[in-house]
mmCIF file of C-alpha atoms in Angstrom:
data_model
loop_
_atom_site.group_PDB
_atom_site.id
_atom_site.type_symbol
_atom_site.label_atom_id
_atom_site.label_comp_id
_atom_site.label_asym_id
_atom_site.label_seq_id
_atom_site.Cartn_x
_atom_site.Cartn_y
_atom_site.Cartn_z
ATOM 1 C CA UNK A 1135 41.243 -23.539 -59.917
ATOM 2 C CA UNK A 1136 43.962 -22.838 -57.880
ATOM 3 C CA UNK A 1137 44.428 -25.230 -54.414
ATOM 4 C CA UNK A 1138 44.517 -22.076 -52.511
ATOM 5 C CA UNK A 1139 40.703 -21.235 -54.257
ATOM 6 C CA UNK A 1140 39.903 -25.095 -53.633
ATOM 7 C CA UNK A 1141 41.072 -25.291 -50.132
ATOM 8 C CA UNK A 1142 38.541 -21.816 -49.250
ATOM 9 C CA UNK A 1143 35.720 -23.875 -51.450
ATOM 10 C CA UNK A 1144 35.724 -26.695 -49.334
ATOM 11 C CA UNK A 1145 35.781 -25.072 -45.989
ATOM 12 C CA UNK A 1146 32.535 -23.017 -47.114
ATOM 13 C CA UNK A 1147 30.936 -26.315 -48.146
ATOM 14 C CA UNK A 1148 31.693 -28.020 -45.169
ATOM 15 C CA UNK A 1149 30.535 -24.846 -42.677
ATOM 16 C CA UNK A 1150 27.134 -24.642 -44.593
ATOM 17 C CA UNK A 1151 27.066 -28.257 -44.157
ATOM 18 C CA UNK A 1152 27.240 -28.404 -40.214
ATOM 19 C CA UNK A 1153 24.910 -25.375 -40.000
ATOM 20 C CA UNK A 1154 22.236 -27.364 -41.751
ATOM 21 C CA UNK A 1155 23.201 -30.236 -39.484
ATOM 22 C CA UNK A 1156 22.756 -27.990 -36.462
ATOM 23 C CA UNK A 1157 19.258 -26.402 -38.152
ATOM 24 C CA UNK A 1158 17.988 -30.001 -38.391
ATOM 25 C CA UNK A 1159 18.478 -30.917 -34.927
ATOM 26 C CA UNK A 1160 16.860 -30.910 -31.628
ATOM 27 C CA UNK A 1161 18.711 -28.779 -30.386
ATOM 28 C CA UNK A 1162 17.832 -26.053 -32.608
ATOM 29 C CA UNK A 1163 14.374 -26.571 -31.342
ATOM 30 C CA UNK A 1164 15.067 -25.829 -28.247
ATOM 31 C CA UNK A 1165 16.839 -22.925 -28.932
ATOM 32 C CA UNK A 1166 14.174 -21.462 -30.736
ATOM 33 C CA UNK A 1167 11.784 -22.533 -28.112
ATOM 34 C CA UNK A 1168 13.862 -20.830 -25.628
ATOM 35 C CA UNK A 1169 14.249 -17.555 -27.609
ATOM 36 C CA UNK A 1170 10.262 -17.307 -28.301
ATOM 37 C CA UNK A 1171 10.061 -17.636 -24.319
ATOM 38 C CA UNK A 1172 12.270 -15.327 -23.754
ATOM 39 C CA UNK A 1173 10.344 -12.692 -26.129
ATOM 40 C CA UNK A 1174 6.941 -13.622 -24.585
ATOM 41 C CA UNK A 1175 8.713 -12.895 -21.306
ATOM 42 C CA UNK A 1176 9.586 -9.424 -22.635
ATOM 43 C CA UNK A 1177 6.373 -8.609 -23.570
ATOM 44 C CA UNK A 1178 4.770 -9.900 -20.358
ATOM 45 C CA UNK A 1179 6.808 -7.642 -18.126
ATOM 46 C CA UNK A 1180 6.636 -4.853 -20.536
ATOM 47 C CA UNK A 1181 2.603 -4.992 -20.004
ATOM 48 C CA UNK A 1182 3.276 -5.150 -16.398
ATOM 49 C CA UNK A 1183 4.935 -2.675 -15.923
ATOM 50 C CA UNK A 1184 2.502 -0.658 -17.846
ATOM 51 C CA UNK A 1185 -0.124 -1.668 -16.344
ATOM 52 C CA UNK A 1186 1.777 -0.429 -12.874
ATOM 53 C CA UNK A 1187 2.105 2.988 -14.616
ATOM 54 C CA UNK A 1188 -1.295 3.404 -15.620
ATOM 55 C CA UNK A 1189 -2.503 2.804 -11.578
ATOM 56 C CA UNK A 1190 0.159 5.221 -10.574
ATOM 57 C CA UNK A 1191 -0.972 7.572 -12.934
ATOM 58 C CA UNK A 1192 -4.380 6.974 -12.081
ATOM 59 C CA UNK A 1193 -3.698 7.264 -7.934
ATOM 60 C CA UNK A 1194 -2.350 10.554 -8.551
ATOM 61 C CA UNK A 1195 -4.713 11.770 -10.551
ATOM 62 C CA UNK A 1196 -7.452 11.114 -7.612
ATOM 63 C CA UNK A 1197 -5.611 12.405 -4.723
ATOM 64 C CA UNK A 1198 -4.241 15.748 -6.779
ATOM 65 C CA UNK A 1199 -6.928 18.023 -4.595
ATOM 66 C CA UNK A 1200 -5.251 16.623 -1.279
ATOM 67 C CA UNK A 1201 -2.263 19.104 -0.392
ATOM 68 C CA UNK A 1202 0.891 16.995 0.307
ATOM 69 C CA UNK A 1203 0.278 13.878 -1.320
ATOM 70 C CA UNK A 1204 2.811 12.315 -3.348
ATOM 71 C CA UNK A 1205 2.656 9.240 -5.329
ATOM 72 C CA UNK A 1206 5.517 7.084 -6.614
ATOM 73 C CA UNK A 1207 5.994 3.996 -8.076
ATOM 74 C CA UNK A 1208 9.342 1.351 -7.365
ATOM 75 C CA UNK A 1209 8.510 -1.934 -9.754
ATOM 76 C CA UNK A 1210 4.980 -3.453 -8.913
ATOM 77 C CA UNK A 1211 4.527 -1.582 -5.595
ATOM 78 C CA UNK A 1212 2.664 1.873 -5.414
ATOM 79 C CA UNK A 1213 4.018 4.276 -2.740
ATOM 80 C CA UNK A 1214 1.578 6.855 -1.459
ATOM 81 C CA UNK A 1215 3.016 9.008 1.114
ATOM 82 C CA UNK A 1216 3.296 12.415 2.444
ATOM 83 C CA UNK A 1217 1.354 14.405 5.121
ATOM 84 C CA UNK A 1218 -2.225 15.383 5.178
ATOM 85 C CA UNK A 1219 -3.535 18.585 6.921
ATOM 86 C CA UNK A 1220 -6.884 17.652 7.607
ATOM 87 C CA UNK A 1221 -8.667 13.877 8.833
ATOM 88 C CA UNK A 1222 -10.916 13.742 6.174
ATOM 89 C CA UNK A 1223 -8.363 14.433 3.478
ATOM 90 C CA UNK A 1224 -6.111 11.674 4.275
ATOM 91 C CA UNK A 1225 -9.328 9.231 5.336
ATOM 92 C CA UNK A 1226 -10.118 9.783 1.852
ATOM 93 C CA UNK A 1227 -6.962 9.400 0.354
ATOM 94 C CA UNK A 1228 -6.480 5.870 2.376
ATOM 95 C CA UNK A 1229 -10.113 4.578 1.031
ATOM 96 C CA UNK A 1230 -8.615 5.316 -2.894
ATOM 97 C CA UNK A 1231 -5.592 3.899 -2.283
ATOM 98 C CA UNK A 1232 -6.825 0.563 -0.748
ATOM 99 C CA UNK A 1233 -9.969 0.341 -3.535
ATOM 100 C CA UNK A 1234 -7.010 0.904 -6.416
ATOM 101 C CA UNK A 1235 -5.495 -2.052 -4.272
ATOM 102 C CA UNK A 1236 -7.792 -4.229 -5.055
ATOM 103 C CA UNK A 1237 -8.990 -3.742 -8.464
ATOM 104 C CA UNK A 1238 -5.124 -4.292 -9.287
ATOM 105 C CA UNK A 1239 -4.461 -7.586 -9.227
ATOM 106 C CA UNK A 1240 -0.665 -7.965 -9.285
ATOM 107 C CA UNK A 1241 0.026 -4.486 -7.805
ATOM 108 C CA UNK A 1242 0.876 -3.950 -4.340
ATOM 109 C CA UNK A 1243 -0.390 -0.398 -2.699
ATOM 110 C CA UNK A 1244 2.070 0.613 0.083
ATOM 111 C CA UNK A 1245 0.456 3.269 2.152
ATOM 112 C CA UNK A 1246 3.338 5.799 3.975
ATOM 113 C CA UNK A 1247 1.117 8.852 4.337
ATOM 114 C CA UNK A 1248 0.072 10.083 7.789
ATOM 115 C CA UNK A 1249 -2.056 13.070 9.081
ATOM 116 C CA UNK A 1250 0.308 16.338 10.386
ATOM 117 C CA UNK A 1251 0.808 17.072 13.859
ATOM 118 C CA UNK A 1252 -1.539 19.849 13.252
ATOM 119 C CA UNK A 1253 -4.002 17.494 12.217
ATOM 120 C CA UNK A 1254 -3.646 15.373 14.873
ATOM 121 C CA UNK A 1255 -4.094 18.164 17.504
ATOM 122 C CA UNK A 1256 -7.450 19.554 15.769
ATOM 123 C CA UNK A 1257 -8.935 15.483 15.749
ATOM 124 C CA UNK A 1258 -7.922 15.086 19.428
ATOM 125 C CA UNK A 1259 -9.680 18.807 20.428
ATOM 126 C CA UNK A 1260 -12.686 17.836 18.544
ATOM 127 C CA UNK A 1261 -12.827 14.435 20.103
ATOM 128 C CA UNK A 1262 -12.453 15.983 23.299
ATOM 129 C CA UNK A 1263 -15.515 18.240 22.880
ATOM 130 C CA UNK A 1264 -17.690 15.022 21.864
ATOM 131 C CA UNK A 1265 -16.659 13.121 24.897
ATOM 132 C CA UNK A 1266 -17.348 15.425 27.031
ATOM 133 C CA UNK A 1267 -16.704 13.455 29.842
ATOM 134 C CA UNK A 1268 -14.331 14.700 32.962
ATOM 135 C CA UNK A 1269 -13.658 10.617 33.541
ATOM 136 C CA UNK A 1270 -11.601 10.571 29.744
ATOM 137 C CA UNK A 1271 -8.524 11.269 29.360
ATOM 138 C CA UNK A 1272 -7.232 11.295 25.731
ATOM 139 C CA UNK A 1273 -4.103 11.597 24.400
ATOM 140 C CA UNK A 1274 -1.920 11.515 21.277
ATOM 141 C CA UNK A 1275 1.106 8.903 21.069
ATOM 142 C CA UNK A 1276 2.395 8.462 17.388
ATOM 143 C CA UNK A 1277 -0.633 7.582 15.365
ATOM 144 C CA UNK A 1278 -2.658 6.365 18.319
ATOM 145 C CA UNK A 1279 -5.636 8.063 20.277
ATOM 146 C CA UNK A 1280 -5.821 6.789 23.762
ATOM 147 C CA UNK A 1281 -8.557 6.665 25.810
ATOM 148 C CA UNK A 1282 -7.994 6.433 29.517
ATOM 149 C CA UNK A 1283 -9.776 7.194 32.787
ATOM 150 C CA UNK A 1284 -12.349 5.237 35.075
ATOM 151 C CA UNK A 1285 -16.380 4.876 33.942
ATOM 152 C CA UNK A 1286 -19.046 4.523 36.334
ATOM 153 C CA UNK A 1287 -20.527 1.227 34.245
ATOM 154 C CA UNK A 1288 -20.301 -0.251 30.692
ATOM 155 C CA UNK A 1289 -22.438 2.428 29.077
ATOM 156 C CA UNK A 1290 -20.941 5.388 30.204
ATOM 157 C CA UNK A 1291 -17.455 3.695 28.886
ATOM 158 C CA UNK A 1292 -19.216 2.196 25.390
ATOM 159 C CA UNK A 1293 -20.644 5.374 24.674
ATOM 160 C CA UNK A 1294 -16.789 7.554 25.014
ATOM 161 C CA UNK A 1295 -15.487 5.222 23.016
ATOM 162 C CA UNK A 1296 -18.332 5.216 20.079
ATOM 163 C CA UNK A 1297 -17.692 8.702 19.998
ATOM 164 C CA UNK A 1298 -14.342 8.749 19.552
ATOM 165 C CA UNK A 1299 -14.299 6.183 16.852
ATOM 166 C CA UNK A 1300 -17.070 8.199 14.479
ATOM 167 C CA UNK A 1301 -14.817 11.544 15.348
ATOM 168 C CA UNK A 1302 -11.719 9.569 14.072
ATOM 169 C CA UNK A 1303 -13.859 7.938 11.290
ATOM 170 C CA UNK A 1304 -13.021 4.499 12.574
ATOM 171 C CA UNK A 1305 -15.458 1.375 11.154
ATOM 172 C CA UNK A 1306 -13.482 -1.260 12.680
ATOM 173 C CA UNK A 1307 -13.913 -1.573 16.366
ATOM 174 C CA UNK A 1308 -11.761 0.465 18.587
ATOM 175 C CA UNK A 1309 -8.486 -1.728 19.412
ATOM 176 C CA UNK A 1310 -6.238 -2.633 22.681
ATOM 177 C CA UNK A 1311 -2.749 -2.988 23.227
ATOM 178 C CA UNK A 1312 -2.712 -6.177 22.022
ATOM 179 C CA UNK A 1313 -3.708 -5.990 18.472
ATOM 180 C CA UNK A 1314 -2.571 -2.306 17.422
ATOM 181 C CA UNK A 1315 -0.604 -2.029 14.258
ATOM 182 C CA UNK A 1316 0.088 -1.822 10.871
ATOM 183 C CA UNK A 1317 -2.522 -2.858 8.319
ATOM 184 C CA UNK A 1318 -1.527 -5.360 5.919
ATOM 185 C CA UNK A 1319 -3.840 -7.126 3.729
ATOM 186 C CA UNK A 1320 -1.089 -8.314 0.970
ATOM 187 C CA UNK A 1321 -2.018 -5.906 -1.523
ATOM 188 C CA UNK A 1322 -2.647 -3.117 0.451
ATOM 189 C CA UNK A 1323 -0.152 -2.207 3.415
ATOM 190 C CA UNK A 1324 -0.605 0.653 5.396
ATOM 191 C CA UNK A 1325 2.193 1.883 7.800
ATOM 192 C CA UNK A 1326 0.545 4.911 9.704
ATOM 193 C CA UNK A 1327 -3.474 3.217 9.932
ATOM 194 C CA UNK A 1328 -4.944 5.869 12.452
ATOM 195 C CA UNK A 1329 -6.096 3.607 15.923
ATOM 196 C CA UNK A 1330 -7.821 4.261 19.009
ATOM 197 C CA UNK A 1331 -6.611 2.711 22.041
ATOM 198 C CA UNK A 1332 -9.578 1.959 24.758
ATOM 199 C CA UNK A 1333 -7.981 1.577 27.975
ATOM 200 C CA UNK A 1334 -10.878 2.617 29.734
ATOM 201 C CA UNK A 1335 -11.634 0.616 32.920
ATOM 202 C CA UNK A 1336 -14.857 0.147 34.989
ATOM 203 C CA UNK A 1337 -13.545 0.008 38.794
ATOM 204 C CA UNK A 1338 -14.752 -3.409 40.003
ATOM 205 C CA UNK A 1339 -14.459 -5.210 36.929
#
């Protein structure tokens, strides 16, 4: 054997040697602990993400009837926006979104949507001829309905304001100033939540 052939013989023997050293060691371990995380970490995300997929899919599936709803997704958070034409339409739209909210876990639902200006006007008219009361005075700002004007006594001013919140399909009680806003339950947020403003005072009181 030539000492060029020897010289090449050696090196090989002496590289397989130091990768068995390395293969033997701790450190190996922990580099094949490290890789198996990093593949369970794969996997993990890659179920998130379709899991996210599947609720988008499933959101737009259920609001398809409603005529300018859109649905998109950005990572874990749901986006339904758009403009409805109609109260009931986008009242509905809101109650899938928040129950796909929370049978998600993980998933955050990010409500945008809002009813038209169209819609708006037609809920106001129609809350208007409910009232029927001279003493209210109603009016549109943004996404609020406000109630104004002075009552004769408690019941004449509890009774507007009932009727305004089943026209506007409110549950929650009507709201002042104070607490108006956003809805944000961590899952669910909702940018454009329809509220009615009683300002409605009782002379007196």
């Amino acid at each position: 054997m030539s000492p060029k052939a020897h010289s090449l013989k050696s090196k090989k023997t002496a590289t397989k040697a130091r990768m068995r050293k390395v293969a033997g060691s701790p450190w190996a371990a922990l580099v094949g602990v490290f890789a198996l995380a990093l593949t369970g970490f794969g996997s993990y995300q890659g179920y998130k993400n379709h899991q996210a997929t599947v609720a988008m899919n499933e959101l737009r599936t259920l609001v398809a009837d409603f005529k300018g709803a859109q649905v998109e997704r950005v990572g874990r958070t749901i986006f339904l926006s758009g403009e409805f034409n109609s109260l009931e339409e986008w009242t509905k739209a809101r109650s899938i979104a928040r129950a796909l909210s929370e049978k998600s876990s993980g998933l955050t639902v990010s409500n945008l949507s809002r009813m038209s200006e169209a819609a708006k006007q037609a809920t106001l008219n129609q809350m208007k001829r409910e009232v029927r009361n001279r003493r209210v005075k109603i009016k549109i700002v943004g996404e609020r309905f406000i109630m104004e004007g002075s009552m004769k006594n408690d019941f004449e001013a509890d009774r507007a304001v009932e009727i305004a919140k089943a026209v506007l399909l409110l549950e929650n009680k009507a709201v002042t100033r104070e607490t108006a806003g956003a809805v944000d339950t961590g899952n669910y947020q909702e940018t454009f939540a329809p509220v009615l403003l009683d300002m409605l005072r009782i002379p007196g009181e």
